[in-house]
XYZ file of C-alpha atoms in Angstrom:
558
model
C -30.439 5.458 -37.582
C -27.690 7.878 -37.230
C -24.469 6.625 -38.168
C -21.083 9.210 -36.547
C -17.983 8.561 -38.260
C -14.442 9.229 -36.385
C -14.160 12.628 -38.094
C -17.505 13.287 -36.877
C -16.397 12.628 -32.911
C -13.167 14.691 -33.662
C -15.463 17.791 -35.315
C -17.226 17.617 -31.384
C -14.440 17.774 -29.632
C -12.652 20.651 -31.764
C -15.845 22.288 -31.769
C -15.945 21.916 -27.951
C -12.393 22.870 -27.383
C -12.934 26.309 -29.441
C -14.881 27.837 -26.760
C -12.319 27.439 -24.184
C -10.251 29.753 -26.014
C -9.206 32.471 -24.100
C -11.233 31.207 -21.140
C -9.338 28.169 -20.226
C -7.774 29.101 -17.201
C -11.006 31.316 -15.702
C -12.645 27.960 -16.432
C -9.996 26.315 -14.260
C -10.298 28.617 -11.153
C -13.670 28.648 -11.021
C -13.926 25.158 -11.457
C -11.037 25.268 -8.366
C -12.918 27.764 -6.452
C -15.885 25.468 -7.015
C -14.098 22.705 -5.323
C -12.783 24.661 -2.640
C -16.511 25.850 -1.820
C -17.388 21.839 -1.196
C -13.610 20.482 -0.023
C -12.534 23.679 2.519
C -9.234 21.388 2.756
C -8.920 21.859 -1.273
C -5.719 23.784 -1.932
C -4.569 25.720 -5.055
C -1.523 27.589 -5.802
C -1.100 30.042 -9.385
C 2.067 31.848 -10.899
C 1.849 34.353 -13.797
C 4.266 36.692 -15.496
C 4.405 40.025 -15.310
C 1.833 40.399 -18.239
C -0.522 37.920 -16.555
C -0.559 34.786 -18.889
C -0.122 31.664 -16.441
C 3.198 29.804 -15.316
C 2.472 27.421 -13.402
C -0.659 25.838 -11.717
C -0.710 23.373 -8.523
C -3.733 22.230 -6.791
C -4.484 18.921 -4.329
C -8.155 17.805 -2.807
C -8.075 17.689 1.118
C -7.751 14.137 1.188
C -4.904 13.809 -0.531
C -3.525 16.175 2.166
C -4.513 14.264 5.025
C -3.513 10.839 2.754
C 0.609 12.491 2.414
C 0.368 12.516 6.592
C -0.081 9.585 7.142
C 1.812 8.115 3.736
C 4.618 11.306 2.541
C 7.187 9.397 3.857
C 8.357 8.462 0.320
C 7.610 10.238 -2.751
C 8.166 10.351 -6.362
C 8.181 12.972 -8.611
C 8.508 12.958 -12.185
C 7.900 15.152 -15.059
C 5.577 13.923 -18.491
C 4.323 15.456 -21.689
C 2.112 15.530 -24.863
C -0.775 16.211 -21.662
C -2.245 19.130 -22.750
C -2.302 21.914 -25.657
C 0.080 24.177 -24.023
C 2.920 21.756 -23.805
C 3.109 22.235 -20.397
C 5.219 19.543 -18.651
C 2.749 17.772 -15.802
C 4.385 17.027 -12.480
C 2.894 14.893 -10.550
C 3.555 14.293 -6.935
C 3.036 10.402 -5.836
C 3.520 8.468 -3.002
C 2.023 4.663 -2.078
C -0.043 3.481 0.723
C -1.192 0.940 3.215
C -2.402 -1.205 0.211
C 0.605 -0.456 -1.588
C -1.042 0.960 -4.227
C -0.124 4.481 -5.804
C -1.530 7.939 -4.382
C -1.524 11.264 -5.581
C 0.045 14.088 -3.618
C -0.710 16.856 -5.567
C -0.238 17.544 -9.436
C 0.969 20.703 -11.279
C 1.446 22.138 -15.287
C 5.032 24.025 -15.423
C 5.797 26.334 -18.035
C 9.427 25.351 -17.782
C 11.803 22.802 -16.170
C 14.438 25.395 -14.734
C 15.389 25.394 -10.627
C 13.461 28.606 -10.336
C 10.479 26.650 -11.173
C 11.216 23.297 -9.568
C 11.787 25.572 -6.089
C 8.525 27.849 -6.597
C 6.622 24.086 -6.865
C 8.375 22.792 -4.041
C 7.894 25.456 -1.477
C 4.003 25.606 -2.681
C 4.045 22.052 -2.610
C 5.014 21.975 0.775
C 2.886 24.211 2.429
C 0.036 22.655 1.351
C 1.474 19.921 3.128
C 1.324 21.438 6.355
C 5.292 22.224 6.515
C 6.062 18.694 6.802
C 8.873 17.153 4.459
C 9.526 13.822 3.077
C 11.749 11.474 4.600
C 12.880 10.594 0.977
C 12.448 11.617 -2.935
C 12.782 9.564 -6.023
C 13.022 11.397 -9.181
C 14.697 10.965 -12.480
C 18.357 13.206 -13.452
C 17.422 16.018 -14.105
C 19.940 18.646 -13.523
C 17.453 21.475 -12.578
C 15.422 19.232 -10.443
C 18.094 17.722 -8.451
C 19.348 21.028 -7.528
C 15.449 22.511 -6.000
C 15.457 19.434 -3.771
C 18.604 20.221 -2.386
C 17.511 23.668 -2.001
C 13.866 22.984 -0.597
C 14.561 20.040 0.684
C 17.540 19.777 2.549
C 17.134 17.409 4.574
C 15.176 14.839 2.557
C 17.067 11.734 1.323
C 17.357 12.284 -2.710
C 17.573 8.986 -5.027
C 17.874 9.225 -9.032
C 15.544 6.639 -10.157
C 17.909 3.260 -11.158
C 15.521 2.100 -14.082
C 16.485 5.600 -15.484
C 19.798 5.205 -15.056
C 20.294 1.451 -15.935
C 18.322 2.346 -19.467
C 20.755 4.845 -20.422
C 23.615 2.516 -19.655
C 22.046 -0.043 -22.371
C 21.736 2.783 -24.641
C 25.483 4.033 -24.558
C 26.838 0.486 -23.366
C 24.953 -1.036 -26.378
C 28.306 -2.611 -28.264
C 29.631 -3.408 -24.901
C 26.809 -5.458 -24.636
C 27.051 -7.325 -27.555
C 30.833 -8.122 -27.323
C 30.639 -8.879 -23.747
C 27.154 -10.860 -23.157
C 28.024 -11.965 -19.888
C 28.767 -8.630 -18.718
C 25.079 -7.436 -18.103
C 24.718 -9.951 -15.721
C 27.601 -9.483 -13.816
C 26.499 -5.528 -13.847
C 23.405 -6.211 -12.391
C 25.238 -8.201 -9.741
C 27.398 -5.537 -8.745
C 24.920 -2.702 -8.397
C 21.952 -4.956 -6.862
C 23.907 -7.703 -4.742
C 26.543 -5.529 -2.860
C 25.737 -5.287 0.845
C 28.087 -2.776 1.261
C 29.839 0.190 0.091
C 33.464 -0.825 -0.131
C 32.067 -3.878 -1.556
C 30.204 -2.509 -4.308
C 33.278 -0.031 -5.071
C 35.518 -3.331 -4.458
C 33.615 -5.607 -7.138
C 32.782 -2.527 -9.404
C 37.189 -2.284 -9.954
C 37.619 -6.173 -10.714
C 34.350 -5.885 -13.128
C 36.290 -3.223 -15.181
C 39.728 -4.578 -14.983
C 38.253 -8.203 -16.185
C 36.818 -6.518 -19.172
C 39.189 -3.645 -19.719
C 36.859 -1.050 -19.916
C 38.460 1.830 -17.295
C 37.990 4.097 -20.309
C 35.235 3.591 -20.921
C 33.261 7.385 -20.670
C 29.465 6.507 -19.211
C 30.967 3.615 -16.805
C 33.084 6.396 -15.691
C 29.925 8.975 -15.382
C 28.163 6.184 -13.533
C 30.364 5.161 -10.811
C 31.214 9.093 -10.277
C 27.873 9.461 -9.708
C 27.254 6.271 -7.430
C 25.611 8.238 -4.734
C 22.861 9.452 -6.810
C 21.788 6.157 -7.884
C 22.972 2.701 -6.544
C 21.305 0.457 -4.020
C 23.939 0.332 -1.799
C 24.028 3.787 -0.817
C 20.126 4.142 0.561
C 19.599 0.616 2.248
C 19.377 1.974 5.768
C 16.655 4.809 4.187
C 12.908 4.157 4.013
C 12.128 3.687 0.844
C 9.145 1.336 0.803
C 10.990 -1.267 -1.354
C 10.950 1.668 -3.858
C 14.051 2.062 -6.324
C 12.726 3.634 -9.346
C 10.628 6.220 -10.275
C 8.547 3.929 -11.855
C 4.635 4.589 -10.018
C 5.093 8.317 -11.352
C 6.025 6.524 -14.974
C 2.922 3.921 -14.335
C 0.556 6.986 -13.569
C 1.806 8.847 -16.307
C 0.934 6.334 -18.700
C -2.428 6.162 -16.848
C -2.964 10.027 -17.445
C -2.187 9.618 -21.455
C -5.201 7.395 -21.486
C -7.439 10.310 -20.840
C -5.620 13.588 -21.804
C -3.347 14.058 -24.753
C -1.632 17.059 -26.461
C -5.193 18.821 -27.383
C -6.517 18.648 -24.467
C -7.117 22.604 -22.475
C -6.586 22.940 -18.860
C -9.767 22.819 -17.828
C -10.962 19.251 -19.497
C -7.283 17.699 -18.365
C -8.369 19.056 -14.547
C -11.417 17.043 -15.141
C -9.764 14.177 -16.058
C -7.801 14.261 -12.802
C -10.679 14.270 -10.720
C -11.861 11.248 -12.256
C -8.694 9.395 -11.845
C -8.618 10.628 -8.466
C -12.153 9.289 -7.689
C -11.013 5.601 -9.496
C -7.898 5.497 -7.114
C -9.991 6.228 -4.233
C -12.477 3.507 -5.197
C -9.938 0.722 -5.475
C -8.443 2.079 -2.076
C -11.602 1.812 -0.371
C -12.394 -2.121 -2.379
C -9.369 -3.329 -0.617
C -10.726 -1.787 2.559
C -13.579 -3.697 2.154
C -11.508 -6.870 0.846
C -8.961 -6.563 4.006
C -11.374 -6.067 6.363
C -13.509 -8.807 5.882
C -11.637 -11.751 4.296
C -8.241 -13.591 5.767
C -5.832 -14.248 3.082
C -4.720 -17.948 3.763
C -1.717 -18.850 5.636
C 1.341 -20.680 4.774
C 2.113 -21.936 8.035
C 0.892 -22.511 11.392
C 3.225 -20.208 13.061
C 1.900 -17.327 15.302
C 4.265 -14.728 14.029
C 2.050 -15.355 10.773
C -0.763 -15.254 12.507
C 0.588 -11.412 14.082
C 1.172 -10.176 10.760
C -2.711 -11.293 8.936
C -4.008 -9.456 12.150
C -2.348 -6.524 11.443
C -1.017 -6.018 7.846
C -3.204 -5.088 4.810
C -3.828 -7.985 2.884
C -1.205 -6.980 -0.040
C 1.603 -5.881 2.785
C 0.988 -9.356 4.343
C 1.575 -11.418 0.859
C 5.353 -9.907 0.796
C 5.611 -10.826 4.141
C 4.269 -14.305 3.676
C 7.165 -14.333 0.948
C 9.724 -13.049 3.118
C 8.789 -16.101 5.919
C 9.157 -18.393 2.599
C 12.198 -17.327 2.102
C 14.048 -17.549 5.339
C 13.557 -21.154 5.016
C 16.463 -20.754 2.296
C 20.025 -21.286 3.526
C 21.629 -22.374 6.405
C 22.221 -20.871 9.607
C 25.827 -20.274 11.827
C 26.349 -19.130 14.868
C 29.056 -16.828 14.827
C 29.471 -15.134 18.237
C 26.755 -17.311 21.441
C 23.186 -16.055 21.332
C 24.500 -12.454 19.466
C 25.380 -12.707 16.490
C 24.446 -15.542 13.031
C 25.278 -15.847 9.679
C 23.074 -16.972 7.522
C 24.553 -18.299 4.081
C 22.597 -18.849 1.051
C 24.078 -21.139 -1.946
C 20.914 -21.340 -4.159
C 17.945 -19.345 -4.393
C 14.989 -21.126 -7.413
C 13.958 -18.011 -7.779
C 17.320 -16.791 -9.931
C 18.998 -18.589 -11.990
C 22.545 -16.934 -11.938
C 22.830 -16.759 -8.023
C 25.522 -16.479 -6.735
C 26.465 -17.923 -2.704
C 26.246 -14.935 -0.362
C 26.117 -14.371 3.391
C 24.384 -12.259 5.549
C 24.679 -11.323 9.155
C 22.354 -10.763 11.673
C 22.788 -9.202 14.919
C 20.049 -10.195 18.006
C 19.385 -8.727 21.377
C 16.663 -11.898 22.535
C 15.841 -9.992 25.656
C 14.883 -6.713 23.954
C 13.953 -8.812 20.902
C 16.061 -6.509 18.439
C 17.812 -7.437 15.012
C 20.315 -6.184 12.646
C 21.178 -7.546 9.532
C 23.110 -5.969 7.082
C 20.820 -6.865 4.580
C 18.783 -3.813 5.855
C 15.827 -5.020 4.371
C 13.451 -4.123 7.436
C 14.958 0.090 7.649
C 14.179 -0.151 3.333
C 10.851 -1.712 3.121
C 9.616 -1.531 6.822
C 9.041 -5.838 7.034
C 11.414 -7.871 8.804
C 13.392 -9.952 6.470
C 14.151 -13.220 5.676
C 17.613 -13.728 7.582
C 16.234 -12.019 10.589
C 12.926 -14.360 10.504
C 15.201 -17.208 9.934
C 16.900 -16.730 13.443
C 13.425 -15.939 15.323
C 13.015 -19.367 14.956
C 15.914 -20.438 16.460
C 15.418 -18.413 19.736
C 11.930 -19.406 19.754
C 10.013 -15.700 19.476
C 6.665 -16.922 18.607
C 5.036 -12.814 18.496
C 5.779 -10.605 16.233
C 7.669 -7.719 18.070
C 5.597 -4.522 17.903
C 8.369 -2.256 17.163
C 8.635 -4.100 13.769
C 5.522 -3.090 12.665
C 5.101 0.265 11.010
C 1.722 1.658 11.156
C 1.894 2.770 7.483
C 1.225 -0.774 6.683
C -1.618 -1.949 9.145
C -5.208 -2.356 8.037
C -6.016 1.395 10.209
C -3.257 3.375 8.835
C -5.787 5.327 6.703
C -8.180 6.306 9.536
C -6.979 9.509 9.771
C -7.340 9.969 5.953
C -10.965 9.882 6.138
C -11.561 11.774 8.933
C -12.009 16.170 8.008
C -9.457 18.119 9.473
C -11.443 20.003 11.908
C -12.563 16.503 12.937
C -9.051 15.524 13.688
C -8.435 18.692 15.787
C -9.322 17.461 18.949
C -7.061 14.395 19.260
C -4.652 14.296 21.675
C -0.832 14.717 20.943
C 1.163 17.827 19.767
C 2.925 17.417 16.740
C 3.697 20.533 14.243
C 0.532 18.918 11.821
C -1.566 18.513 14.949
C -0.738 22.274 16.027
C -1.300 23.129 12.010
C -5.126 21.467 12.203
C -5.798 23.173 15.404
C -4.765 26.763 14.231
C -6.507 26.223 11.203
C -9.926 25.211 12.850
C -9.814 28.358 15.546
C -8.556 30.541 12.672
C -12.063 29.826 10.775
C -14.017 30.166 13.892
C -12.148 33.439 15.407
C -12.596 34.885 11.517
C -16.566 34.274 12.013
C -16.510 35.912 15.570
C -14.634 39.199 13.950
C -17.057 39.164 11.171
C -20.078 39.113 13.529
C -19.033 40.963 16.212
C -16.678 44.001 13.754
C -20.784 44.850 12.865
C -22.351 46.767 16.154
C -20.730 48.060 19.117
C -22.730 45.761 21.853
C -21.626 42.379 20.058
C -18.075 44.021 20.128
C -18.089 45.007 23.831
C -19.142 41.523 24.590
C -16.550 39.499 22.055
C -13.891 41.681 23.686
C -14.720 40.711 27.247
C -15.099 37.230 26.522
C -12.426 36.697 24.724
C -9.718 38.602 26.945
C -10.935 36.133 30.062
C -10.534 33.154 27.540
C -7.009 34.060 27.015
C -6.612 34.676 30.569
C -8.297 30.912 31.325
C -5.814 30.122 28.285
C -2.858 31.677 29.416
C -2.717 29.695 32.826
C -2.234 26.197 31.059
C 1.240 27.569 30.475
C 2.825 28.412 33.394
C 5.834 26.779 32.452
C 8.995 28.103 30.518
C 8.727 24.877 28.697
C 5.457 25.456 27.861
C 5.436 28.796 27.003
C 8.150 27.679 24.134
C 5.427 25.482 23.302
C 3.098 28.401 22.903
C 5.917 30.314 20.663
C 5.889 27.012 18.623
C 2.101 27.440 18.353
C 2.203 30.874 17.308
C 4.517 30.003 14.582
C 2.269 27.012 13.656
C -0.633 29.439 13.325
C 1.188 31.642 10.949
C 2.075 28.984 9.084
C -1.652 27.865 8.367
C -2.857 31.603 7.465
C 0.149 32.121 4.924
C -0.916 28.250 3.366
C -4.258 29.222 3.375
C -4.349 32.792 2.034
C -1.263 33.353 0.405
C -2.270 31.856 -2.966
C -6.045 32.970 -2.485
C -6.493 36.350 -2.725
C -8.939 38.407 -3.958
C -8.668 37.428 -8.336
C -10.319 41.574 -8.748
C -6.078 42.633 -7.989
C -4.627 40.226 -11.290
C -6.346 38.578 -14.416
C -4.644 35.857 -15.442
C -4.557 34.866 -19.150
C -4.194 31.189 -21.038
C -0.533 30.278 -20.875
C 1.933 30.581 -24.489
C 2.774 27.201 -25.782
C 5.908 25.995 -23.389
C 8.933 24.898 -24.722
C 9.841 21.891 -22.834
C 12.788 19.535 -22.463
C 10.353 16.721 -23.859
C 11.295 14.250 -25.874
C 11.347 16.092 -30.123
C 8.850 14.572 -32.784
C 11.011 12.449 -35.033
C 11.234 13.255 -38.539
C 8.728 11.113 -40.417
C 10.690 8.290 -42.145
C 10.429 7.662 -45.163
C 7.850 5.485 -46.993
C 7.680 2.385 -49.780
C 5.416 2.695 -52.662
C 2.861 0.508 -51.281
C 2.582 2.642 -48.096
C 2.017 6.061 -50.566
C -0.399 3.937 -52.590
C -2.371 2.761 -49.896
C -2.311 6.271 -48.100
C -3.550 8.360 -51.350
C -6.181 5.366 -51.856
C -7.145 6.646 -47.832
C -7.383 10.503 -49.174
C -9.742 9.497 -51.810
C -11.689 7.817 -49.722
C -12.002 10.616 -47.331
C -13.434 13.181 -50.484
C -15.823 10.560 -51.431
C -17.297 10.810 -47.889
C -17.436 14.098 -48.167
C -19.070 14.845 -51.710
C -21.778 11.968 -50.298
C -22.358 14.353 -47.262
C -22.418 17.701 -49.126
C -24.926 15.452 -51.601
C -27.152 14.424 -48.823
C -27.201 18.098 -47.469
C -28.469 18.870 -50.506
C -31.469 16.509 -51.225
């Protein structure tokens, strides 16, 4: 019986790592080009200096692609370390879907965290999502980072993650804290209970006079900085009930399980692809589990009844909380048939609440509501207040215009379905136009192939294809549609820089390992020091460790 000992495993791995050196990154791409060969959808983008050792790497599988059509909406982004040997900072792109479970987007290794890197990701990042941009971005405060987005993204909502910020705050409001232990509370309240913005700048002024901190530097930084961060500022933005960063810090912590500051490129892109493969699993078990079992009801009523038919099974338990909780509170008319308030004295669920009021706005004939909750333009589900007066009025269905197709039980069809598969359907939006070039570009690059080789299949290419483009040309006889053509033009130029830009011929560059990066990750303490017993016990370790190792060299020799 063979018996391994840890040092044994380690010894493997070493030994296995050892003849990746120097190669790691030709391992990579032809592990990439690999992929590519059986996903034509794969994508890979990578930078080198001008003496060819690596920058940065991005790559992302062709259903992730199609998954960030139907679900890029929202994203996260966030920056880890201690991944691999290079100390290259990963940056993974995630979003959440139909299941509400977390999705990966794409996933690069930066040398550095400057804005000229942030922006090279970015615009990569986006074309191999088709052009289209996110309706909003999470991400943590970093300087550098914040200023890309703006750059890249210019039009995309852009929210510092509030766990990030509300940690800091306990680190430099620690003695505040501790003098004042009623004032956490009362923090929380202002940042998460304000409905609006003179109200949370109202409350935030009477919070500092009543503890006399106006001078008090980070409070300062914080409410300077209000926009980034607080609640009240994005409720009328999609955010899927997202606040934080905190499904890039979840799959961070997932990634550490399998990769950790030894591990090369090549083993930590394997590692990916088995994550990738788990996520897709437990997507496709709650397929399954949706599709063919009803999660029980907590009522009778047929707005319920709307929302199992069409929600996933985990979108429909929120809303089965939300109907709970509109039977909190009561309801007052305010204004005949228009406009309710609906006040709320206790909630179970908290123990300081305080009594607020919210008000909803209804048009019963067009069966629209406001409330300035804004709970339904955050996390796409009606809420509570605006249930509570459905009710009233007697609107049994669940309006359609309240239901978001990110969240039904077929929001992922698309996903599974190949992009040349998808080409045909009907509809022209820019990613519909971008599947279509991109499926006549591969066939018109086999005709050229085939018919560049002998001067009969040119003669007839040529006069087929100039009475196609005739037969083509008379679908447009429109100025309107002509534009449309000029869009489609631009569409198709699009897809050939996404698709060829980054994957040219590797006989013009050689790319070499990356240097070890120096990142803005988080420094090794200095070891502390230890007690006796600690050095005792540790030396006792060492000693056992040679006596292991004069038995081996003995057994060698017998």
């Amino acid at each position: 019986m063979c018996i391994f000992r840890r040092r044994d495993v380690a010894n493997v791995i070493a030994m296995d790592n050892r003849k990746l050196l120097g190669m790691d990154v030709d391992r990579t791409l032809l592990h990439f080009q690999k992929k590519k060969e059986a996903d034509s959808e794969f994508f890979y983008a990578v930078d080198a200096d001008e003496d060819g050792f690596v920058k940065h790497i991005f790559w992302v599988d062709g259903r992730s692609r199609r998954a960030y059509l139907e679900f890029g909406d929202v994203v996260t982004f966030d920056t880890t370390y201690n991944t691999n040997k290079y100390c290259m900072p990963l940056a993974p792109f995630i979003g959440v879907n139909h299941h509400r479970q977390s999705i990966f987007f794409g996933i690069a290794l930066l040398r550095s965290e400057s804005t000229t890197n942030f922006c090279w990701l970015f615009e990569t990042w986006l074309k191999a999502m088709y052009g289209k941009h996110p309706k909003s971005i999470i991400t943590d405060q970093d300087g550098a980072m914040k200023k890309a987005i703006k750059i890249i993204f210019p039009n995309t909502v852009h929210r510092c993650c509030q766990w990030h910020v509300m940690r800091k705050a306990r680190e430099k409001l620690g003695l505040l804290y501790g003098k004042h232990p009623k004032f956490v509370d009362e923090l929380g309240s202002v940042i998460n209970c304000s409905l609006t913005v003179s109200e949370f700048e109202n409350s935030w002024a009477v919070m500092v006079d009543k503890y006399e901190v106006s001078n008090n530097k980070h409070l300062i930084n914080m409410f300077e900085k209000r926009a980034d961060w607080a609640p009240v500022y994005f409720r009328e933005v999609f955010f899927a009930e997202m606040s934080t960063s905190q499904r890039s810090e979840s799959m961070n912590a997932l990634l550490k399980l399998w990769v950790n500051a030894h591990t090369s490129i090549y083993k930590f892109v394997c590692s990916i692809d088995n994550i990738i493969d788990n996520i897709c699993q437990a997507e496709g078990d709650q397929d399954f589990i949706t599709m063919n079992e009803n999660p029980q009801l907590w009522s009778k009523f047929q707005l319920e009844l709307d929302a199992r038919l069409v929600y996933t099974r985990n979108v429909f338990s929120v809303f089965k909380q939300l109907l709970q909780d509109s039977c909190l509170g009561i309801l007052i008319e305010k204004e005949r048939d228009t406009l309710y308030e609906v006040r709320i004295d206790s909630n179970p669920d908290f123990k300081h609440w305080k009594p607020v009021s919210y008000l909803v706005n209804i048009n019963k004939e067009a069966e629209l509501f406001s409330c300035n909750c804004k709970g339904f333009e955050f996390q796409g589900l009606l809420c509570p207040h605006a249930l509570k007066v459905t009710w009233l009025h007697g609107i049994q269905h669940l309006p359609s215009h309240y239901i978001l197709k990110r969240w039904c039980k077929n929001a992922n069809a698309g996903v599974k379905r190949p992009l040349n598969e998808r080409s045909h359907d009907a509809g022209n939006s820019v990613a519909m136009q971008m599947f279509r070039a991109l499926t006549l570009r591969d066939q018109f690059g086999l005709l050229v192939d085939l018919a560049s080789k002998d001067a009969d299949s040119f003669n007839l290419a040529e006069a087929q294809l100039k009475e196609l483009v005739s037969q083509v040309k008379t679908l447009y006889n429109s100025s309107q549609q002509q534009q449309d053509l000029a869009a489609s033009n631009e569409v198709l130029a699009m897809a050939v820089d996404v698709e060829d830009e980054f994957h040219e011929e590797r006989g013009n560059q050689t790319f070499h390992d990356p240097p070890t990066s120096q990142c803005k990750g988080r420094k090794k303490k200095p070891a502390r020091s230890k007690i006796p017993a600690e050095k005792k016990l540790e030396a006792a370790g060492k000693e056992l460790d040679v006596m292991e190792e004069d038995e081996e060299k003995l057994e060698g020799e017998i």
